[in-house]
Short mmCIF file of C-alpha atoms in Angstrom, two decimals:
data_model
loop_
_atom_site.label_atom_id
_atom_site.label_comp_id
_atom_site.label_asym_id
_atom_site.label_seq_id
_atom_site.Cartn_x
_atom_site.Cartn_y
_atom_site.Cartn_z
CA MET A 1 18.64 -35.37 24.11
CA ARG A 2 17.66 -38.25 21.84
CA SER A 3 18.79 -40.87 24.40
CA GLY A 4 16.66 -39.26 27.13
CA ILE A 5 13.59 -39.34 24.96
CA ALA A 6 14.30 -42.88 23.84
CA SER A 7 14.57 -44.00 27.49
CA LEU A 8 11.25 -42.40 28.40
CA SER A 9 9.56 -43.82 25.33
CA SER A 10 10.81 -47.36 25.99
CA SER A 11 9.43 -47.32 29.57
CA LEU A 12 5.90 -46.91 28.23
CA GLN A 13 3.73 -49.85 27.30
CA PRO A 14 3.12 -50.26 23.54
CA GLY A 15 -0.59 -50.77 24.18
CA ASN A 16 -0.80 -47.35 25.74
CA LEU A 17 0.59 -45.44 22.79
CA LEU A 18 -1.40 -42.32 21.85
CA ARG A 19 -2.59 -42.71 18.26
CA SER A 20 -3.92 -39.16 17.68
CA SER A 21 -1.87 -36.48 15.95
CA ILE A 22 0.94 -34.97 18.00
CA TYR A 23 2.11 -31.32 17.98
CA ARG A 24 5.70 -31.24 16.73
CA PRO A 25 7.50 -28.03 17.64
CA LYS A 26 10.20 -26.88 15.26
CA PRO A 27 13.11 -26.73 14.96
CA LEU A 28 13.88 -28.37 18.34
CA PHE A 29 11.87 -31.54 17.77
CA SER A 30 11.82 -31.53 14.00
CA HIS A 31 13.42 -34.97 13.65
CA PHE A 32 11.21 -37.09 15.88
CA ALA A 33 7.75 -37.40 17.40
CA LEU A 34 6.83 -38.59 20.88
CA PRO A 35 3.79 -40.93 20.68
CA ILE A 36 2.68 -41.49 24.31
CA SER A 37 -0.44 -42.24 26.32
CA ILE A 38 -0.30 -40.99 29.88
CA LYS A 39 -1.94 -42.95 32.71
CA SER A 40 0.43 -42.08 35.53
CA PRO A 41 -0.92 -39.01 37.44
CA SER A 42 2.59 -37.79 38.23
CA LEU A 43 3.70 -38.07 34.61
CA LEU A 44 0.47 -36.41 33.48
CA ASN A 45 1.17 -33.49 35.79
CA LEU A 46 4.73 -33.24 34.51
CA VAL A 47 3.71 -33.07 30.86
CA ALA A 48 0.79 -30.69 31.52
CA LYS A 49 3.18 -28.19 33.08
CA SER A 50 5.75 -28.56 30.34
CA PRO A 51 5.98 -25.64 27.92
CA PHE A 52 6.04 -28.23 25.15
CA SER A 53 2.79 -29.96 26.11
CA VAL A 54 0.05 -30.38 23.53
CA THR A 55 -2.32 -28.27 25.64
CA ALA A 56 0.17 -25.43 26.08
CA MET A 57 1.14 -25.51 22.44
CA ALA A 58 -2.48 -25.37 21.29
CA ALA A 59 -3.15 -22.39 23.53
CA ALA A 60 -0.07 -20.53 22.29
CA ALA A 61 -0.44 -21.38 18.62
CA PRO A 62 -1.59 -18.49 16.42
CA SER A 63 -4.82 -18.88 14.48
CA LYS A 64 -4.88 -19.69 10.79
CA ALA A 65 -5.95 -16.12 10.04
CA GLU A 66 -3.02 -14.67 12.00
CA LEU A 67 -0.60 -16.90 10.12
CA ALA A 68 -1.80 -15.46 6.80
CA ARG A 69 0.16 -12.29 7.62
CA VAL A 70 3.79 -12.70 8.65
CA PRO A 71 4.32 -10.92 10.96
CA PRO A 72 0.62 -10.85 11.97
CA ALA A 73 -1.41 -7.94 10.65
CA ILE A 74 -1.38 -4.75 12.68
CA GLN A 75 -4.79 -3.98 14.10
CA LEU A 76 -6.46 -1.09 12.28
CA PRO A 77 -5.46 1.95 14.34
CA PRO A 78 -8.13 4.43 15.46
CA PRO A 79 -7.97 7.26 12.91
CA PRO A 80 -7.29 10.78 14.16
CA ILE A 81 -10.40 11.95 12.32
CA SER A 82 -13.60 10.11 11.39
CA LYS A 83 -14.90 12.11 8.44
CA PHE A 84 -13.18 14.56 6.15
CA LYS A 85 -13.12 15.80 2.56
CA ILE A 86 -10.55 14.63 0.04
CA ALA A 87 -9.75 16.46 -3.20
CA LEU A 88 -8.34 14.84 -6.32
CA CYS A 89 -6.83 17.54 -8.55
CA GLN A 90 -6.89 16.29 -12.14
CA LEU A 91 -4.55 18.84 -13.72
CA SER A 92 -3.60 19.72 -17.27
CA VAL A 93 0.17 19.46 -17.69
CA THR A 94 2.27 21.45 -20.15
CA ALA A 95 5.94 21.78 -21.07
CA ASP A 96 6.11 25.00 -19.00
CA LYS A 97 7.31 23.95 -15.56
CA GLU A 98 6.67 27.29 -13.88
CA ARG A 99 3.14 27.29 -15.23
CA ASN A 100 2.57 23.74 -13.98
CA ILE A 101 3.71 24.67 -10.46
CA ALA A 102 1.58 27.82 -10.31
CA HIS A 103 -1.40 25.95 -11.74
CA ALA A 104 -1.08 23.16 -9.16
CA ARG A 105 -0.87 25.73 -6.35
CA LYS A 106 -4.06 27.38 -7.53
CA ALA A 107 -5.89 24.03 -7.68
CA ILE A 108 -4.73 23.04 -4.19
CA GLU A 109 -5.85 26.37 -2.75
CA GLU A 110 -9.23 26.06 -4.45
CA ALA A 111 -9.64 22.55 -3.00
CA ALA A 112 -8.75 23.82 0.48
CA GLU A 113 -11.30 26.61 0.16
CA LYS A 114 -13.92 23.95 -0.60
CA GLY A 115 -13.09 22.21 2.67
CA ALA A 116 -10.64 19.53 1.58
CA GLN A 117 -8.30 18.40 4.35
CA LEU A 118 -6.43 16.00 2.09
CA VAL A 119 -5.39 16.95 -1.45
CA VAL A 120 -3.96 14.49 -3.98
CA LEU A 121 -2.13 15.48 -7.17
CA PRO A 122 -1.45 13.43 -10.32
CA GLU A 123 1.59 11.44 -11.35
CA ILE A 124 4.29 13.61 -13.04
CA TRP A 125 2.33 16.87 -12.80
CA ASN A 126 5.26 19.28 -13.24
CA SER A 127 6.64 17.73 -16.44
CA PRO A 128 5.58 16.04 -19.66
CA TYR A 129 5.49 12.28 -19.18
CA SER A 130 8.41 11.12 -21.31
CA ASN A 131 11.87 9.65 -20.88
CA ASP A 132 13.30 12.70 -22.62
CA SER A 133 11.67 15.05 -20.12
CA PHE A 134 12.45 13.25 -16.85
CA PRO A 135 16.14 14.27 -16.68
CA VAL A 136 15.34 17.86 -17.69
CA TYR A 137 12.55 18.45 -15.15
CA ALA A 138 14.04 16.41 -12.31
CA GLU A 139 14.52 18.08 -8.91
CA ASP A 140 16.69 17.41 -5.88
CA ILE A 141 13.94 16.99 -3.30
CA ASP A 142 16.31 16.40 -0.40
CA ALA A 143 18.10 19.69 -1.10
CA GLY A 144 14.80 21.57 -1.25
CA GLY A 145 14.54 25.31 -1.85
CA ASP A 146 15.47 26.42 -5.36
CA ALA A 147 16.73 22.90 -6.12
CA SER A 148 13.14 21.64 -5.81
CA PRO A 149 10.58 24.36 -6.58
CA SER A 150 7.77 21.81 -6.95
CA SER A 151 8.16 20.26 -3.49
CA SER A 152 8.85 23.69 -1.95
CA MET A 153 5.49 24.91 -3.25
CA LEU A 154 3.72 21.87 -1.82
CA SER A 155 5.32 22.46 1.57
CA GLU A 156 4.32 26.13 1.60
CA VAL A 157 0.69 25.47 0.67
CA ALA A 158 0.31 22.55 3.09
CA CYS A 159 1.50 24.81 5.91
CA SER A 160 -0.44 27.94 4.94
CA ARG A 161 -3.69 26.05 4.37
CA ARG A 162 -3.15 23.55 7.22
CA ILE A 163 -3.88 20.57 4.97
CA THR A 164 -2.24 17.23 4.17
CA ILE A 165 -0.94 16.89 0.62
CA VAL A 166 -0.12 13.69 -1.27
CA GLY A 167 1.91 15.49 -3.89
CA GLY A 168 1.35 13.29 -6.90
CA SER A 169 4.79 12.59 -8.30
CA ILE A 170 7.65 14.43 -9.93
CA PRO A 171 10.96 13.30 -11.44
CA GLU A 172 13.53 13.25 -8.63
CA ARG A 173 17.30 13.49 -9.03
CA SER A 174 19.36 11.82 -6.31
CA GLY A 175 23.07 11.57 -7.10
CA ASP A 176 23.35 10.06 -10.55
CA ARG A 177 19.92 8.40 -10.40
CA LEU A 178 16.41 9.50 -11.34
CA TYR A 179 13.24 8.37 -9.58
CA ASN A 180 9.50 8.85 -10.00
CA THR A 181 8.75 10.21 -6.53
CA CYS A 182 5.72 11.14 -4.44
CA CYS A 183 6.10 13.52 -1.47
CA VAL A 184 3.63 13.63 1.41
CA PHE A 185 3.43 16.86 3.42
CA GLY A 186 1.72 17.36 6.77
CA THR A 187 -0.28 20.34 7.97
CA ASP A 188 2.92 21.90 9.32
CA GLY A 189 4.45 21.86 5.86
CA LYS A 190 7.04 19.25 6.79
CA LEU A 191 7.87 16.33 4.52
CA LYS A 192 6.36 13.28 6.21
CA ALA A 193 7.25 10.64 3.61
CA LYS A 194 8.76 10.15 0.19
CA HIS A 195 7.71 7.23 -2.01
CA ARG A 196 9.78 6.24 -5.00
CA LYS A 197 7.81 4.25 -7.57
CA ILE A 198 8.58 0.60 -6.86
CA HIS A 199 7.32 -1.02 -10.07
CA LEU A 200 8.54 0.73 -13.21
CA PHE A 201 6.22 1.05 -16.19
CA ASP A 202 7.90 -1.16 -18.79
CA ILE A 203 5.28 -2.42 -21.24
CA ASP A 204 5.03 -3.25 -24.91
CA ILE A 205 1.64 -3.76 -26.53
CA PRO A 206 2.38 -3.87 -30.28
CA GLY A 207 0.40 -1.35 -32.26
CA LYS A 208 -0.93 0.26 -29.08
CA ILE A 209 1.68 1.49 -26.61
CA THR A 210 5.32 0.93 -25.77
CA PHE A 211 6.93 2.69 -22.82
CA ILE A 212 10.08 1.70 -20.94
CA GLU A 213 10.46 3.80 -17.79
CA SER A 214 13.58 1.91 -16.79
CA LYS A 215 15.47 3.59 -19.65
CA THR A 216 15.82 6.62 -17.42
CA LEU A 217 14.31 5.84 -14.00
CA THR A 218 15.46 3.67 -11.11
CA ALA A 219 12.95 1.61 -9.13
CA GLY A 220 12.33 2.49 -5.49
CA GLU A 221 13.14 -0.04 -2.79
CA ASN A 222 10.65 0.70 -0.02
CA PRO A 223 6.90 0.48 0.46
CA THR A 224 5.64 3.71 2.01
CA ILE A 225 3.01 4.00 4.71
CA VAL A 226 2.65 7.21 6.69
CA ASP A 227 0.59 8.41 9.64
CA THR A 228 -0.99 11.75 8.86
CA GLU A 229 -3.59 14.08 10.32
CA VAL A 230 -6.16 12.31 8.14
CA GLY A 231 -5.22 8.73 8.92
CA ARG A 232 -2.66 6.09 7.98
CA ILE A 233 -1.99 6.26 4.25
CA GLY A 234 -0.18 3.82 1.96
CA ILE A 235 1.38 5.29 -1.18
CA GLY A 236 1.75 3.75 -4.63
CA ILE A 237 2.42 5.34 -8.01
CA CYS A 238 0.51 4.29 -11.11
CA TYR A 239 1.96 0.89 -12.12
CA ASP A 240 2.30 0.02 -8.41
CA ILE A 241 -1.49 -0.48 -8.36
CA ARG A 242 -1.18 -3.61 -10.51
CA PHE A 243 0.66 -5.48 -7.77
CA GLN A 244 -1.87 -6.64 -5.20
CA GLU A 245 0.88 -7.73 -2.81
CA LEU A 246 1.80 -4.09 -2.15
CA ALA A 247 -1.80 -3.19 -1.30
CA MET A 248 -2.08 -6.30 0.89
CA LEU A 249 1.08 -5.25 2.69
CA TYR A 250 -0.37 -1.78 3.33
CA GLY A 251 -3.57 -3.36 4.58
CA ALA A 252 -1.57 -5.57 6.95
CA ARG A 253 0.24 -2.47 8.21
CA GLY A 254 -3.05 -0.86 9.21
CA ALA A 255 -3.67 1.55 6.32
CA HIS A 256 -7.01 3.34 6.22
CA LEU A 257 -6.43 4.63 2.70
CA ILE A 258 -4.12 3.97 -0.25
CA CYS A 259 -3.36 6.85 -2.62
CA TYR A 260 -2.19 6.09 -6.14
CA PRO A 261 -1.21 9.10 -8.25
CA GLY A 262 -1.27 7.62 -11.74
CA ALA A 263 -1.38 8.24 -15.46
CA PHE A 264 -2.90 5.23 -17.15
CA ASN A 265 -2.94 5.42 -20.93
CA MET A 266 -5.64 5.13 -23.58
CA THR A 267 -5.02 1.40 -24.05
CA THR A 268 -4.99 0.09 -20.48
CA GLY A 269 -7.05 2.90 -18.92
CA PRO A 270 -10.46 1.86 -20.28
CA LEU A 271 -9.79 -1.78 -19.35
CA HIS A 272 -8.05 -1.68 -15.99
CA TRP A 273 -8.02 1.75 -14.29
CA GLU A 274 -11.32 1.45 -12.41
CA LEU A 275 -11.09 -2.34 -12.16
CA LEU A 276 -7.77 -2.25 -10.31
CA GLN A 277 -8.87 0.49 -7.92
CA ARG A 278 -12.02 -1.37 -6.96
CA ALA A 279 -10.11 -4.64 -6.58
CA ARG A 280 -7.47 -3.12 -4.29
CA ALA A 281 -10.18 -1.50 -2.16
CA ALA A 282 -12.50 -4.52 -1.97
CA ASP A 283 -9.72 -7.05 -1.32
CA ASN A 284 -8.28 -5.04 1.56
CA GLN A 285 -11.46 -3.34 2.80
CA LEU A 286 -10.03 0.17 2.79
CA TYR A 287 -10.32 3.37 0.76
CA VAL A 288 -8.44 3.85 -2.50
CA ALA A 289 -7.90 7.24 -4.13
CA THR A 290 -6.36 7.81 -7.56
CA CYS A 291 -5.42 11.02 -9.32
CA SER A 292 -4.52 11.34 -12.98
CA PRO A 293 -3.43 14.21 -15.20
CA ALA A 294 -6.13 15.54 -17.49
CA ARG A 295 -6.11 14.16 -21.02
CA ASP A 296 -4.08 15.99 -23.66
CA THR A 297 -4.40 14.32 -27.06
CA SER A 298 -1.58 16.48 -28.47
CA ALA A 299 0.93 15.19 -25.91
CA GLY A 300 3.41 12.41 -26.61
CA TYR A 301 1.75 10.38 -23.84
CA THR A 302 -2.03 10.62 -23.54
CA ALA A 303 -3.46 10.05 -20.06
CA TRP A 304 -6.81 8.35 -19.50
CA GLY A 305 -7.96 10.70 -16.72
CA HIS A 306 -10.90 9.54 -14.56
CA SER A 307 -9.51 10.37 -11.09
CA THR A 308 -11.56 8.35 -8.61
CA LEU A 309 -12.32 7.63 -4.96
CA VAL A 310 -13.35 4.05 -4.11
CA GLY A 311 -14.83 2.91 -0.79
CA PRO A 312 -14.00 -0.18 1.29
CA PHE A 313 -16.78 -2.22 -0.36
CA GLY A 314 -15.30 -1.58 -3.81
CA GLU A 315 -17.91 1.06 -4.58
CA VAL A 316 -17.07 4.12 -6.70
CA LEU A 317 -17.84 7.10 -4.47
CA ALA A 318 -16.70 9.89 -6.78
CA THR A 319 -15.06 10.21 -10.17
CA THR A 320 -14.74 12.45 -13.20
CA GLU A 321 -14.16 12.19 -16.95
CA HIS A 322 -10.94 13.12 -18.75
CA ASP A 323 -10.99 16.93 -18.62
CA GLU A 324 -9.35 19.04 -15.95
CA ALA A 325 -11.36 18.86 -12.72
CA ILE A 326 -11.21 18.90 -8.93
CA VAL A 327 -13.07 15.93 -7.45
CA ILE A 328 -14.28 16.63 -3.89
CA ALA A 329 -15.62 13.68 -1.87
CA GLU A 330 -16.11 12.60 1.73
CA ILE A 331 -14.22 9.79 3.41
CA ASP A 332 -15.95 8.19 6.40
CA TYR A 333 -13.60 5.87 8.27
CA SER A 334 -16.43 4.39 10.37
CA LEU A 335 -17.35 2.41 7.25
CA LEU A 336 -14.10 0.44 7.50
CA GLU A 337 -15.24 -1.31 10.67
CA VAL A 338 -18.75 -1.78 9.29
CA ARG A 339 -17.50 -3.47 6.14
CA ARG A 340 -15.02 -5.63 8.04
CA THR A 341 -17.77 -6.74 10.40
CA ASN A 342 -20.18 -7.46 7.55
CA LEU A 343 -17.54 -9.40 5.65
CA PRO A 344 -14.91 -10.63 8.17
CA LEU A 345 -12.17 -11.51 5.70
CA GLY A 346 -9.45 -10.88 8.26
CA LYS A 347 -10.76 -13.71 10.45
CA GLN A 348 -11.29 -16.08 7.55
CA ARG A 349 -7.89 -16.15 5.87
CA ARG A 350 -6.22 -19.55 5.59
CA GLY A 351 -2.73 -19.06 6.95
CA ASP A 352 -2.25 -22.80 6.77
CA LEU A 353 -2.52 -22.57 2.97
CA TYR A 354 -1.02 -19.20 2.02
CA GLN A 355 0.88 -16.29 3.55
CA LEU A 356 1.86 -12.72 2.82
CA VAL A 357 5.35 -12.13 4.20
CA ASP A 358 6.22 -8.50 4.98
CA VAL A 359 9.99 -8.77 4.56
CA GLN A 360 10.78 -5.40 6.11
CA ARG A 361 8.67 -5.96 9.22
CA LEU A 362 9.97 -9.51 9.58
CA SER A 363 13.61 -8.43 9.43
CA SER A 364 13.02 -5.65 11.97
CA HIS A 365 11.70 -8.10 14.60
#
């Protein structure tokens, strides 16, 4: 191959060498460039038809914006519904598991009666939030039935009320491992997705809060995005919201909405809870919904509360304080296209300078 190129190159006059930049395909031609100026009509025709010509390469080359997402971002799919009501059920949580399940059912049914087509529950709503409690309250979600009364209730209510439920999270037992897991149920009551918290809450702020989830829990391995009757939803749990890469990945997979059941604490809640939600929404131009447990100052872990819905411009559309509440708000997906037209970030990314690589999508190609 090299000798053929060398022969062609040597037959050209030095004075005719092309001095502009040359496209260098990789990996085939990664070790040499072909600087030529073409005056022969027959040679010009030959190179123009070649799949490796500068003209052909320029036409086939992806734009800088496309290169910023590897693989390229999925176009925002048309949602199955344009407008609908979402409910964020900020629940009080006790040490009585049966009470927690019955209380959550009542809240979901009340939200459905108020017209909600999507209901979101808090992080760890069936159990106290503590490493001591996780093994005791954990359920075998895959087994279902009596082995998982919390998820069974969610399935029953989703089916009977014909609603979509993002079921907050509960401690899940799978073999000899425990996970912090969110279940998503469709209007037929079937489990559509299961998200295991990817980023475990291991923090130490001296004099304020120390919590090491990894003492008992195992981190999940998969981002979760699911097509539902109310659109394409990405799922994160609490600490997952701090990692913008996960939200960017969901945005690149065509999410309309990201739901984060969470339980921020009294130290980081006032500083970062709303800030992070608005950042994830504004950066990715989609909706973000969060749902927290209500605050209980007598509990070992005190939640910040303030369940919130944020719009694609980073605007707070609905929220509450720290007491038990059901936040009802409207989501209007037509605003996604409006905001992306007003502020065309997707067309302005610099893929020549930075990239988000979706490892799972890349490996599946």
